[in-house]
Amino acid sequence: MDILSENTRRLAARRALPDPLRGDPDSPLRVRVTTPDPDCPEAYIPRTMADDPEYPLVQCDIDAWRRLRCRHDFEYWCAKCCTIKHKTLGTEGPFILNAPQRRVAAVMEADRLAGRPIRIILLKARQWGGSTLIQVYMAWIQSCHRRNWHSLICSQVKDTSSGIRGMYSRLLSDYPAALWDGDEPPRFRPYERSTNVREISGRGCRVTVSSIQNQDAVRGADFAMAHLSETAFWPSTRTRTPSDLIRAVCGSIALVPYSLIAMESTANGVGNYLHAEWLRCRDGLGDKRAVFVPWYEIEMYTMPLAPHELQPFAESMDEYERWLFDECRCTLDQIHWYRCKRREYQTHQQMMAEYPTTDDEAFTATGSPVFAPRNVERLRQGCDEPRIGEISDDADRFVDDSAGSLSMWEPPQPDARYVAAVDIGGRSEGSDYSVIAVMRVDCFHPEVAAQWRGHIDHDILGQKAENLARYYNEALLAVESNTLETDSGAGLYILRHLADTYPNLYRRRVYDSVTDTESTRVGFHTNRRTKEMVITGLMAAVRDGTYRERDTLACREMLTYERKSNGSYGARDGCHDDILMTRAIALHLAHDEARIPPLTPYIPASPW
């Protein structure tokens, strides 16, 4: 690719944002019409407006025509009825949506027009007006579509919520009287002497402000919409958690058209509520549409280069900058801004935390992550949906069961060789998970074939591991033995039982310095040395793309795995690494061919 020619093409292809009064001529959702408005005699209006039964009746009344368009055309309403303070200029003027705001508004409009409840989780870069957009969209619904439609604004502290509502107050005070569709002039008025609640006169809509510190104020309230702002920074205490408040809020909002829940925040590390909810919704498991706004979509983040500077700059781009050009389709002017801005930070990770290019980058940029987000994202591309069920008690068939804990991506193939790695967790729901991972190891790149994950008594877990390993052609079964070896007689019983009943069990070599002899023990023992060894191998496999992952949960764990301040490895607080450890152990055994012998007749042996 000729970089300069491509850069010129991208600059030329930049399309100016459409005039919101005239409408977007390229939108398939709009139609060109002649209007009675002398300020805009021809416009591209939403098709829903042209199909509205009122449309033929407003052709001779300019104000009625404008009010009808305000009801159907959010961008038009913003430009005609909303006055906001410009973030960088400090002046007040009409609210003209920028490119990211138009994209996010289109997501909400898709739900509204389809008659669905509006649900969105918005992960933001900074300084583009995401919070403003959410609040203005809610104001549009309350001003033009619904009466007695109450809303909540909730943030980390009430002052922030009040600031958001203050923007709403300015909007009402400057609202054009001729376009107001209410029984009284637009303004906020007190509601029953409450300092937290205001009512929009003429519409009967209440707006409540709250915070994570004042959860009781939202319980039992009649909300139809909620704006949850900067949720990543909501603290979690013994008595108050973000999930408690959000559950209380969402429980009060019915699943009906025009109801809205918008959660928006910049990232603040991993392991918090926002991170978990973002991953859940991004993977299609949650109720909200996940929308990420990267830095390069924001118009202000560009720094032009002089013509004579273009070639030297292009030749000087590092690997990351070249990735921005090749994969993210950034222009050289945008990359120039990024390079200059990056100099303000001591590390590139700090820059990514403030100005993320991808959502994974936003969450993993802080701390000391072990796995590069781009490598994990590439690994995620191989993930797909499994069959869910369990292995039969006689280990001869897979039984489909939507309530099962076993995920199967590939059934056992004839003559294929497998490794089964077991990480033992706790029995209760709040403890670490137990995981059994099966990996095929006779192919060019090892690949995950199946996985069991859940909470269960350890003796039953041992039986499930044996059954799953038998089902996969008597796979080499490696049990992480730390927990069992410290579980007094019960753990030793489980290890001995496996040694007596399963023929292809992993045994580690143990050296006795007193007797100067070497023996074997059942199980893989994880200590600082062996953990460093297997994690290093997993890091190389993820970086080089030399194994195939199937489970998105494994990728999640990699994004929350870090090197601690003492040099050890582990999951971030509140996160898990159970799946990750099974991959590390299985890959270690897969690459040590001497430990994976061909199938041999069963010979009972002592576990020691």
Coordinates of C-alpha atoms in Angstrom, one line a residue:
M1 CA 0.0 0.0 0.0
D2 CA 1.3 3.4 -0.9
I3 CA 0.8 5.3 2.4
L4 CA 0.7 8.8 1.0
S5 CA -1.8 8.0 -1.8
E6 CA -4.0 6.1 0.7
N7 CA -3.8 9.0 3.1
T8 CA -4.9 11.4 0.4
R9 CA -7.8 9.2 -0.5
R10 CA -8.9 9.0 3.1
L11 CA -8.8 12.7 3.6
A12 CA -10.8 13.2 0.4
A13 CA -13.3 10.6 1.5
R14 CA -14.1 12.5 4.7
R15 CA -17.6 13.6 4.4
A16 CA -18.8 16.7 6.2
L17 CA -21.5 16.0 8.7
P18 CA -24.9 16.7 7.2
D19 CA -26.8 19.8 8.1
P20 CA -29.4 18.7 10.7
L21 CA -31.9 21.2 9.4
R22 CA -31.7 19.9 5.8
G23 CA -31.3 16.3 6.8
D24 CA -28.9 13.6 5.6
P25 CA -29.5 12.9 1.9
D26 CA -27.6 9.6 2.1
S27 CA -29.8 8.1 4.8
P28 CA -32.1 5.3 3.6
L29 CA -34.4 6.2 6.5
R30 CA -35.1 9.7 5.0
V31 CA -37.1 11.0 2.1
R32 CA -36.8 14.3 0.2
V33 CA -39.7 16.7 0.5
T34 CA -40.7 20.3 -0.2
T35 CA -41.4 22.0 3.1
P36 CA -43.5 25.0 4.2
D37 CA -40.5 26.2 6.2
P38 CA -38.9 29.3 4.5
D39 CA -35.6 28.6 6.4
C40 CA -35.4 25.2 4.7
P41 CA -37.6 24.9 1.6
E42 CA -36.3 21.4 0.8
A43 CA -35.3 18.8 3.3
Y44 CA -34.7 15.1 3.9
I45 CA -37.1 14.2 6.6
P46 CA -37.6 10.8 8.4
R47 CA -39.9 8.5 6.5
T48 CA -41.9 8.0 9.7
M49 CA -42.8 11.8 9.5
A50 CA -43.9 11.5 5.9
D51 CA -46.1 8.5 6.9
D52 CA -47.6 10.3 9.9
P53 CA -51.3 10.9 9.5
E54 CA -50.7 14.5 10.7
Y55 CA -48.3 15.2 7.9
P56 CA -50.8 16.4 5.3
L57 CA -52.5 18.6 7.9
V58 CA -49.4 20.7 8.8
Q59 CA -48.4 21.8 5.3
C60 CA -49.8 25.3 5.8
D61 CA -48.7 25.8 9.4
I62 CA -45.0 26.4 9.8
D63 CA -44.9 25.9 13.6
A64 CA -47.1 22.8 13.4
W65 CA -44.8 21.4 10.7
R66 CA -41.7 22.1 12.8
R67 CA -43.3 20.5 15.9
L68 CA -44.1 17.4 13.9
R69 CA -40.6 17.2 12.6
C70 CA -39.2 17.7 16.1
R71 CA -41.2 14.6 17.2
H72 CA -39.8 12.4 14.4
D73 CA -36.3 13.9 13.9
F74 CA -34.0 13.8 16.9
E75 CA -31.1 15.6 15.2
Y76 CA -33.4 18.3 13.9
W77 CA -34.9 18.8 17.4
C78 CA -31.4 19.1 18.9
A79 CA -30.4 21.9 16.4
K80 CA -33.7 23.7 16.8
C81 CA -34.6 23.4 20.5
C82 CA -31.4 22.6 22.4
T83 CA -28.8 25.1 23.6
I84 CA -25.6 23.8 25.2
K85 CA -22.2 25.1 26.1
H86 CA -19.5 24.1 23.7
K87 CA -16.7 22.1 25.5
T88 CA -13.7 23.7 23.9
L89 CA -15.0 27.1 22.8
G90 CA -16.8 27.9 26.0
T91 CA -19.7 29.5 24.1
E92 CA -23.3 28.5 24.0
G93 CA -25.1 27.5 20.8
P94 CA -27.4 24.9 19.1
F95 CA -26.6 21.3 19.9
I96 CA -25.3 19.9 16.6
L97 CA -24.4 16.2 16.9
N98 CA -20.8 15.2 16.1
A99 CA -19.9 11.9 14.4
P100 CA -19.8 9.7 17.5
Q101 CA -23.0 11.2 18.9
R102 CA -24.8 10.5 15.6
R103 CA -23.6 6.9 15.7
V104 CA -24.7 6.4 19.3
A105 CA -28.0 8.1 18.6
A106 CA -28.6 5.8 15.7
V107 CA -28.3 2.8 18.0
M108 CA -30.9 4.2 20.4
E109 CA -33.2 5.2 17.5
A110 CA -33.0 1.7 16.0
D111 CA -34.5 0.3 19.2
R112 CA -37.1 3.1 19.5
L113 CA -38.3 2.8 15.9
A114 CA -38.6 -1.0 16.3
G115 CA -40.8 -0.6 19.3
R116 CA -38.2 -2.2 21.6
P117 CA -37.1 -1.0 25.1
I118 CA -34.0 1.2 24.6
R119 CA -31.0 -0.3 26.4
I120 CA -27.4 0.7 25.8
I121 CA -24.0 0.5 27.6
L122 CA -21.6 3.1 26.3
L123 CA -17.8 2.8 26.8
K124 CA -16.3 6.2 26.1
A125 CA -13.1 7.9 25.2
R126 CA -13.0 11.4 26.7
Q127 CA -14.4 14.7 25.7
W128 CA -16.9 14.0 22.9
G129 CA -20.2 14.5 24.7
G130 CA -21.5 11.0 25.4
S131 CA -23.1 12.0 28.7
T132 CA -24.7 15.1 27.1
L133 CA -26.1 13.0 24.3
I134 CA -27.8 10.5 26.6
Q135 CA -29.4 13.2 28.7
V136 CA -30.6 15.2 25.7
Y137 CA -32.1 12.1 24.1
M138 CA -34.0 11.4 27.4
A139 CA -35.1 15.1 27.3
W140 CA -36.4 14.6 23.7
I141 CA -38.5 11.7 24.8
Q142 CA -40.0 13.6 27.7
S143 CA -40.5 16.8 25.7
C144 CA -41.9 15.3 22.5
H145 CA -43.1 11.8 23.0
R146 CA -44.2 10.9 26.5
R147 CA -46.0 12.6 29.4
N148 CA -45.7 11.5 33.0
W149 CA -42.5 9.6 31.9
H150 CA -40.2 9.9 34.8
S151 CA -36.4 9.6 34.7
L152 CA -33.4 9.1 37.0
I153 CA -29.9 10.6 36.7
C154 CA -27.4 8.7 38.9
S155 CA -23.7 9.0 39.2
Q156 CA -20.8 8.5 41.6
V157 CA -21.7 11.6 43.6
K158 CA -24.9 13.7 43.6
D159 CA -23.1 16.9 42.5
T160 CA -22.3 15.2 39.2
S161 CA -25.9 14.1 38.7
S162 CA -27.0 17.7 39.6
G163 CA -24.6 19.0 37.0
I164 CA -26.2 16.8 34.3
R165 CA -29.6 18.0 35.4
G166 CA -28.3 21.6 35.2
M167 CA -27.8 21.1 31.5
Y168 CA -31.4 20.0 31.3
S169 CA -32.5 23.2 33.1
R170 CA -30.7 25.3 30.5
L171 CA -32.3 23.4 27.7
L172 CA -35.8 24.1 29.1
S173 CA -35.1 27.8 29.8
D174 CA -34.0 28.3 26.2
Y175 CA -36.6 26.1 24.6
P176 CA -38.4 27.9 21.7
A177 CA -42.0 28.6 22.9
A178 CA -43.5 28.0 19.5
L179 CA -42.1 24.5 19.4
W180 CA -43.0 23.5 23.0
D181 CA -45.7 20.8 23.1
G182 CA -46.9 21.3 26.7
D183 CA -49.8 22.8 28.7
E184 CA -47.5 25.3 30.5
P185 CA -44.3 27.0 29.5
P186 CA -41.2 24.8 29.8
R187 CA -39.3 25.0 33.1
F188 CA -38.3 22.8 36.1
R189 CA -40.4 23.2 39.2
P190 CA -40.0 21.7 42.6
Y191 CA -41.8 18.4 43.3
E192 CA -43.3 18.0 46.8
R193 CA -40.5 19.9 48.4
S194 CA -37.9 17.3 47.4
T195 CA -34.4 18.6 46.7
N196 CA -33.7 15.6 44.5
V197 CA -36.7 15.7 42.2
R198 CA -37.9 18.3 39.7
E199 CA -41.0 18.2 37.4
I200 CA -41.1 19.5 33.9
S201 CA -44.1 21.9 33.8
G202 CA -46.6 21.1 31.1
R203 CA -45.5 17.5 30.6
G204 CA -45.8 16.0 34.1
C205 CA -42.4 14.3 33.7
R206 CA -40.2 14.1 36.9
V207 CA -36.4 14.1 36.8
T208 CA -34.7 12.6 39.9
V209 CA -31.0 12.9 40.8
S210 CA -29.2 10.3 43.0
S211 CA -25.9 8.8 43.6
I212 CA -24.3 5.5 44.7
Q213 CA -24.1 6.8 48.2
N214 CA -27.9 7.4 48.3
Q215 CA -29.3 4.1 47.0
D216 CA -32.5 4.1 49.1
A217 CA -33.8 7.2 47.3
V218 CA -34.4 5.2 44.1
R219 CA -36.1 2.2 45.6
G220 CA -39.8 1.9 44.8
A221 CA -39.7 4.9 42.5
D222 CA -41.7 5.0 39.2
F223 CA -39.0 5.4 36.7
A224 CA -39.3 4.9 32.9
M225 CA -35.8 6.0 32.0
A226 CA -32.4 5.9 33.8
H227 CA -29.1 7.5 33.0
L228 CA -26.3 5.8 34.9
S229 CA -23.2 7.9 34.5
E230 CA -19.5 6.9 35.0
T231 CA -20.4 3.6 36.6
A232 CA -16.8 2.4 36.5
F233 CA -16.1 4.8 39.3
W234 CA -18.9 3.8 41.6
P235 CA -17.3 2.4 44.8
S236 CA -18.3 -0.9 46.2
T237 CA -18.5 -1.3 50.0
R238 CA -19.8 -3.9 52.4
T239 CA -23.2 -2.4 52.4
R240 CA -23.4 -0.7 49.0
T241 CA -22.4 -2.1 45.6
P242 CA -23.1 -0.8 42.1
S243 CA -24.9 -4.0 41.2
D244 CA -27.3 -3.5 44.2
L245 CA -28.3 0.0 43.0
I246 CA -28.5 -0.9 39.3
R247 CA -30.7 -3.9 40.2
A248 CA -33.0 -1.6 42.2
V249 CA -33.2 0.9 39.3
C250 CA -33.7 -1.6 36.5
G251 CA -36.2 -3.5 38.5
S252 CA -38.5 -0.4 38.5
I253 CA -38.3 0.1 34.7
A254 CA -40.7 -1.9 32.6
L255 CA -39.8 -3.6 29.3
V256 CA -41.9 -1.4 27.2
P257 CA -41.3 0.9 24.2
Y258 CA -39.6 4.2 25.0
S259 CA -38.3 2.9 28.3
L260 CA -34.6 3.5 28.5
I261 CA -31.6 2.4 30.5
A262 CA -28.3 4.0 29.5
M263 CA -25.1 3.1 31.2
E264 CA -22.1 5.2 30.2
S265 CA -18.6 5.5 31.5
T266 CA -14.9 5.8 30.7
A267 CA -13.0 2.6 31.7
N268 CA -11.4 2.4 35.2
G269 CA -9.5 -0.9 35.1
V270 CA -10.9 -4.4 35.3
G271 CA -12.8 -6.5 37.8
N272 CA -15.4 -3.8 38.6
Y273 CA -19.1 -3.8 37.7
L274 CA -18.7 -1.9 34.4
H275 CA -16.1 -4.3 33.1
A276 CA -18.1 -7.4 33.9
E277 CA -21.3 -5.8 32.4
W278 CA -19.5 -4.6 29.3
L279 CA -18.0 -8.0 28.5
R280 CA -21.4 -9.6 29.1
C281 CA -23.2 -7.3 26.8
R282 CA -20.5 -7.2 24.2
D283 CA -20.7 -11.0 23.9
G284 CA -24.4 -10.8 23.4
L285 CA -25.3 -12.2 26.8
G286 CA -26.7 -9.0 28.4
D287 CA -29.8 -6.8 27.8
K288 CA -27.9 -3.8 26.5
R289 CA -26.4 -2.8 23.2
A290 CA -22.6 -2.4 23.7
V291 CA -21.2 0.7 21.9
F292 CA -17.5 1.8 22.2
V293 CA -16.3 5.1 21.0
P294 CA -12.5 5.1 20.2
W295 CA -10.4 8.3 20.2
Y296 CA -10.0 8.4 16.5
E297 CA -13.7 8.9 15.9
I298 CA -13.5 12.3 17.7
E299 CA -12.9 15.1 15.3
M300 CA -10.8 17.2 17.5
Y301 CA -8.1 14.6 17.8
T302 CA -6.1 15.4 14.8
M303 CA -2.9 17.5 14.1
P304 CA -2.2 18.4 10.4
L305 CA 1.2 17.7 8.9
A306 CA 2.7 20.0 6.3
P307 CA 3.1 18.4 2.8
H308 CA 6.9 18.1 3.2
E309 CA 6.4 16.3 6.5
L310 CA 4.2 13.5 5.3
Q311 CA 6.8 11.2 3.8
P312 CA 9.3 11.4 6.7
F313 CA 6.5 10.9 9.2
A314 CA 5.1 7.8 7.3
E315 CA 8.6 6.3 7.3
S316 CA 9.0 6.9 11.0
M317 CA 5.9 5.2 12.2
D318 CA 6.4 2.4 14.7
E319 CA 4.6 -0.9 14.8
Y320 CA 1.6 0.5 16.8
E321 CA 1.2 3.5 14.6
R322 CA 1.4 1.4 11.5
W323 CA -1.4 -0.7 13.0
L324 CA -3.5 2.4 13.5
F325 CA -3.0 3.2 9.8
D326 CA -3.5 -0.3 8.4
E327 CA -6.3 -1.7 10.7
C328 CA -8.0 1.3 12.2
R329 CA -7.9 3.3 8.9
C330 CA -6.5 6.4 10.7
T331 CA -5.1 9.3 8.7
L332 CA -1.5 10.5 9.2
D333 CA -2.9 13.7 10.8
Q334 CA -4.7 11.6 13.4
I335 CA -1.6 9.4 14.0
H336 CA 0.5 12.6 14.3
W337 CA -1.8 13.8 17.1
Y338 CA -1.6 10.5 18.8
R339 CA 2.2 10.5 18.7
C340 CA 2.4 14.1 20.1
K341 CA -0.2 13.3 22.8
R342 CA 1.6 10.1 23.8
R343 CA 4.6 12.1 24.8
E344 CA 2.7 13.6 27.7
Y345 CA 2.6 10.2 29.4
Q346 CA 5.4 8.1 30.9
T347 CA 4.2 4.9 29.3
H348 CA 2.1 3.9 26.3
Q349 CA -0.2 2.1 28.7
Q350 CA -1.1 5.3 30.4
M351 CA -1.9 6.9 27.1
M352 CA -4.2 3.9 26.1
A353 CA -6.0 4.3 29.4
E354 CA -7.0 7.9 28.6
Y355 CA -7.4 7.5 24.8
P356 CA -8.2 3.8 24.0
T357 CA -8.2 2.5 20.5
T358 CA -10.2 -0.6 21.3
D359 CA -12.4 -1.6 24.2
D360 CA -10.0 -4.3 25.4
E361 CA -7.2 -1.7 25.3
A362 CA -9.3 0.6 27.5
F363 CA -9.7 -2.0 30.2
T364 CA -6.3 -3.6 30.2
A365 CA -4.2 -0.5 29.8
T366 CA -3.7 0.0 33.6
G367 CA -1.6 -2.1 35.9
S368 CA 0.8 -4.7 34.5
P369 CA -1.2 -6.9 32.1
V370 CA 0.4 -10.2 31.1
F371 CA -1.4 -10.6 27.7
A372 CA -1.5 -7.9 25.0
P373 CA -5.1 -6.9 24.2
R374 CA -4.5 -7.2 20.5
N375 CA -3.2 -10.8 20.8
V376 CA -6.2 -11.7 23.0
E377 CA -8.6 -10.1 20.5
R378 CA -7.0 -12.2 17.7
L379 CA -7.4 -15.3 19.9
R380 CA -11.1 -14.4 20.5
Q381 CA -11.7 -14.6 16.7
G382 CA -11.5 -18.4 16.9
C383 CA -14.2 -18.6 19.7
D384 CA -17.6 -20.0 18.9
E385 CA -20.7 -21.3 20.5
P386 CA -20.5 -24.9 22.0
R387 CA -23.0 -27.6 22.6
I388 CA -24.0 -27.7 26.3
G389 CA -24.6 -30.8 28.3
E390 CA -22.8 -33.5 30.3
I391 CA -20.9 -36.8 29.8
S392 CA -22.9 -39.9 30.6
D393 CA -22.0 -41.8 33.8
D394 CA -20.5 -44.6 31.7
A395 CA -18.4 -42.1 29.8
D396 CA -19.6 -43.3 26.4
R397 CA -21.7 -40.5 25.1
F398 CA -22.4 -36.7 25.3
V399 CA -25.9 -35.8 26.6
D400 CA -27.3 -32.5 25.5
D401 CA -28.6 -30.5 28.5
S402 CA -29.1 -26.8 28.6
A403 CA -28.5 -26.8 32.3
G404 CA -25.3 -28.7 32.0
S405 CA -21.8 -27.4 32.9
L406 CA -19.9 -29.0 30.0
S407 CA -19.2 -27.1 26.8
M408 CA -18.2 -29.2 23.8
W409 CA -16.8 -27.6 20.7
E410 CA -15.4 -30.8 19.1
P411 CA -16.4 -34.4 19.8
P412 CA -13.6 -36.9 20.1
Q413 CA -12.1 -37.8 16.8
P414 CA -10.8 -41.3 15.9
D415 CA -7.2 -41.9 16.9
A416 CA -6.8 -38.2 18.0
R417 CA -4.8 -37.5 21.1
Y418 CA -6.0 -35.3 23.9
V419 CA -4.9 -33.7 27.2
A420 CA -7.3 -33.0 30.0
A421 CA -6.2 -30.5 32.6
V422 CA -8.1 -29.9 35.9
D423 CA -7.9 -26.8 38.1
I424 CA -9.7 -27.4 41.4
G425 CA -11.8 -24.7 42.9
G426 CA -14.2 -24.4 45.7
R427 CA -17.6 -26.0 46.4
S428 CA -19.7 -22.9 47.1
E429 CA -21.0 -20.4 44.5
G430 CA -18.8 -17.6 45.8
S431 CA -15.6 -19.5 45.5
D432 CA -13.3 -20.1 42.6
Y433 CA -14.5 -22.4 39.8
S434 CA -13.4 -25.9 39.2
V435 CA -12.5 -26.3 35.5
I436 CA -11.7 -29.4 33.4
A437 CA -10.3 -28.4 30.0
V438 CA -9.8 -30.9 27.1
M439 CA -7.3 -29.9 24.4
R440 CA -6.5 -31.8 21.2
V441 CA -2.7 -32.0 20.9
D442 CA -2.0 -34.1 17.7
C443 CA -2.8 -31.2 15.3
F444 CA -0.5 -28.5 14.0
H445 CA -1.8 -26.1 16.7
P446 CA -3.4 -27.5 19.9
E447 CA -7.0 -26.6 20.1
V448 CA -9.6 -26.6 22.9
A449 CA -12.2 -29.3 22.4
A450 CA -14.3 -29.3 25.6
Q451 CA -14.6 -27.7 29.0
W452 CA -16.5 -28.4 32.2
R453 CA -16.8 -25.5 34.7
G454 CA -18.7 -25.2 37.9
H455 CA -18.8 -25.7 41.7
I456 CA -18.9 -29.3 42.9
D457 CA -17.6 -31.6 45.6
H458 CA -14.1 -32.6 44.9
D459 CA -14.7 -36.4 44.8
I460 CA -17.5 -35.8 42.2
L461 CA -15.2 -33.5 40.3
G462 CA -12.6 -36.3 40.2
Q463 CA -15.2 -38.7 38.7
K464 CA -16.3 -36.2 36.1
A465 CA -12.7 -35.6 35.1
E466 CA -12.1 -39.3 34.7
N467 CA -15.3 -39.7 32.6
L468 CA -14.5 -36.8 30.4
A469 CA -10.9 -38.0 29.8
R470 CA -12.1 -41.5 29.0
Y471 CA -14.6 -40.1 26.5
Y472 CA -11.8 -38.2 24.8
N473 CA -9.8 -41.3 23.8
E474 CA -8.4 -41.8 27.3
A475 CA -6.7 -38.4 27.3
L476 CA -3.7 -37.7 29.5
L477 CA -5.3 -36.5 32.7
A478 CA -3.4 -33.8 34.6
V479 CA -5.0 -32.8 37.9
E480 CA -3.7 -29.7 39.6
S481 CA -3.0 -31.3 43.0
N482 CA -2.2 -28.4 45.4
T483 CA -5.7 -28.4 46.9
L484 CA -6.0 -32.2 47.1
E485 CA -2.6 -32.6 48.7
T486 CA -3.5 -30.2 51.5
D487 CA -7.0 -31.6 51.9
S488 CA -5.9 -34.2 54.4
G489 CA -7.2 -37.7 53.8
A490 CA -10.0 -36.8 51.5
G491 CA -7.8 -35.3 48.9
L492 CA -5.3 -38.1 49.0
Y493 CA -8.2 -40.6 48.6
I494 CA -9.3 -38.8 45.4
L495 CA -5.7 -39.0 44.0
R496 CA -5.3 -42.6 44.9
H497 CA -8.7 -43.5 43.5
L498 CA -7.7 -41.9 40.2
A499 CA -4.4 -43.7 40.2
D500 CA -6.1 -47.0 40.7
T501 CA -8.9 -46.6 38.1
Y502 CA -7.5 -44.4 35.3
P503 CA -4.7 -45.6 33.1
N504 CA -3.3 -42.4 31.6
L505 CA -2.7 -40.2 34.6
Y506 CA -0.1 -37.5 34.7
R507 CA 2.7 -38.0 37.2
R508 CA 5.4 -35.5 38.1
R509 CA 8.9 -36.4 39.1
V510 CA 9.9 -35.7 42.7
Y511 CA 13.5 -35.7 44.0
D512 CA 14.2 -36.7 47.6
S513 CA 17.5 -35.0 48.7
V514 CA 17.7 -37.1 51.8
T515 CA 17.7 -40.5 50.1
D516 CA 19.0 -39.1 46.8
T517 CA 16.3 -40.9 44.9
E518 CA 13.7 -39.8 42.4
S519 CA 10.1 -40.9 42.4
T520 CA 6.7 -39.8 40.9
R521 CA 3.6 -38.3 42.3
V522 CA 0.1 -38.0 40.8
G523 CA -0.9 -34.5 39.7
F524 CA 0.6 -31.2 38.6
H525 CA 1.8 -29.2 41.5
T526 CA 1.6 -25.4 41.0
N527 CA 4.3 -23.4 42.8
R528 CA 6.1 -20.2 41.9
R529 CA 8.6 -22.0 39.6
T530 CA 6.1 -24.2 37.8
K531 CA 3.6 -21.4 37.5
E532 CA 6.2 -19.1 35.9
M533 CA 7.0 -22.0 33.5
V534 CA 3.5 -22.7 32.3
I535 CA 2.4 -19.1 32.1
T536 CA 5.4 -18.2 30.1
G537 CA 4.4 -20.9 27.6
L538 CA 0.9 -19.7 27.5
M539 CA 2.1 -16.1 26.9
A540 CA 4.1 -17.3 23.9
A541 CA 1.2 -19.3 22.5
V542 CA -1.2 -16.3 22.7
R543 CA 1.4 -14.0 21.3
D544 CA 2.4 -16.3 18.4
G545 CA -1.1 -17.6 17.7
T546 CA 0.0 -21.2 18.2
Y547 CA -3.1 -22.6 19.9
R548 CA -6.8 -22.2 19.2
E549 CA -9.1 -21.0 21.9
R550 CA -12.9 -21.7 21.7
D551 CA -14.2 -20.1 24.9
T552 CA -14.6 -16.3 25.3
L553 CA -14.4 -16.7 29.1
A554 CA -10.8 -17.7 28.7
C555 CA -10.1 -14.5 26.7
R556 CA -11.8 -12.5 29.5
E557 CA -9.5 -14.1 32.1
M558 CA -6.4 -13.2 30.0
L559 CA -7.5 -9.6 29.9
T560 CA -7.6 -9.5 33.7
Y561 CA -4.4 -11.4 34.4
E562 CA -1.4 -9.5 35.6
R563 CA 2.0 -9.6 37.1
K564 CA 1.8 -8.5 40.8
S565 CA 4.1 -6.1 42.5
N566 CA 6.1 -9.0 44.0
G567 CA 6.7 -10.5 40.6
S568 CA 4.1 -13.3 40.8
Y569 CA 1.2 -13.9 38.4
G570 CA -2.4 -13.8 39.3
A571 CA -5.9 -12.5 38.4
R572 CA -6.9 -9.0 39.3
D573 CA -9.0 -8.6 42.5
G574 CA -12.5 -9.8 41.9
C575 CA -11.5 -11.8 38.8
H576 CA -10.8 -15.5 38.0
D577 CA -7.9 -17.4 36.4
D578 CA -9.2 -21.0 36.6
I579 CA -9.8 -21.4 32.9
L580 CA -6.5 -19.7 32.1
M581 CA -4.5 -22.2 34.3
T582 CA -6.0 -25.2 32.6
R583 CA -4.9 -23.8 29.2
A584 CA -1.4 -23.2 30.6
I585 CA -1.0 -26.7 32.0
A586 CA -2.5 -28.4 29.0
L587 CA -0.2 -26.5 26.6
H588 CA 2.8 -27.3 28.7
L589 CA 2.0 -31.0 28.5
A590 CA 1.1 -30.7 24.8
H591 CA 4.6 -29.3 24.0
D592 CA 6.3 -31.9 26.1
E593 CA 5.7 -34.9 23.8
A594 CA 7.5 -37.3 26.1
R595 CA 4.6 -37.0 28.6
I596 CA 2.0 -38.0 26.0
P597 CA 2.6 -41.6 25.2
P598 CA 0.5 -43.5 22.7
L599 CA -2.4 -45.4 24.3
T600 CA -1.2 -48.4 26.2
P601 CA -2.9 -51.2 28.2
Y602 CA -4.0 -50.3 31.7
I603 CA -1.4 -51.1 34.4
P604 CA -2.6 -50.2 38.0
A605 CA 0.0 -48.1 39.9
S606 CA 0.4 -46.3 43.2
P607 CA -0.1 -42.6 43.1
W608 CA 3.2 -42.1 44.8

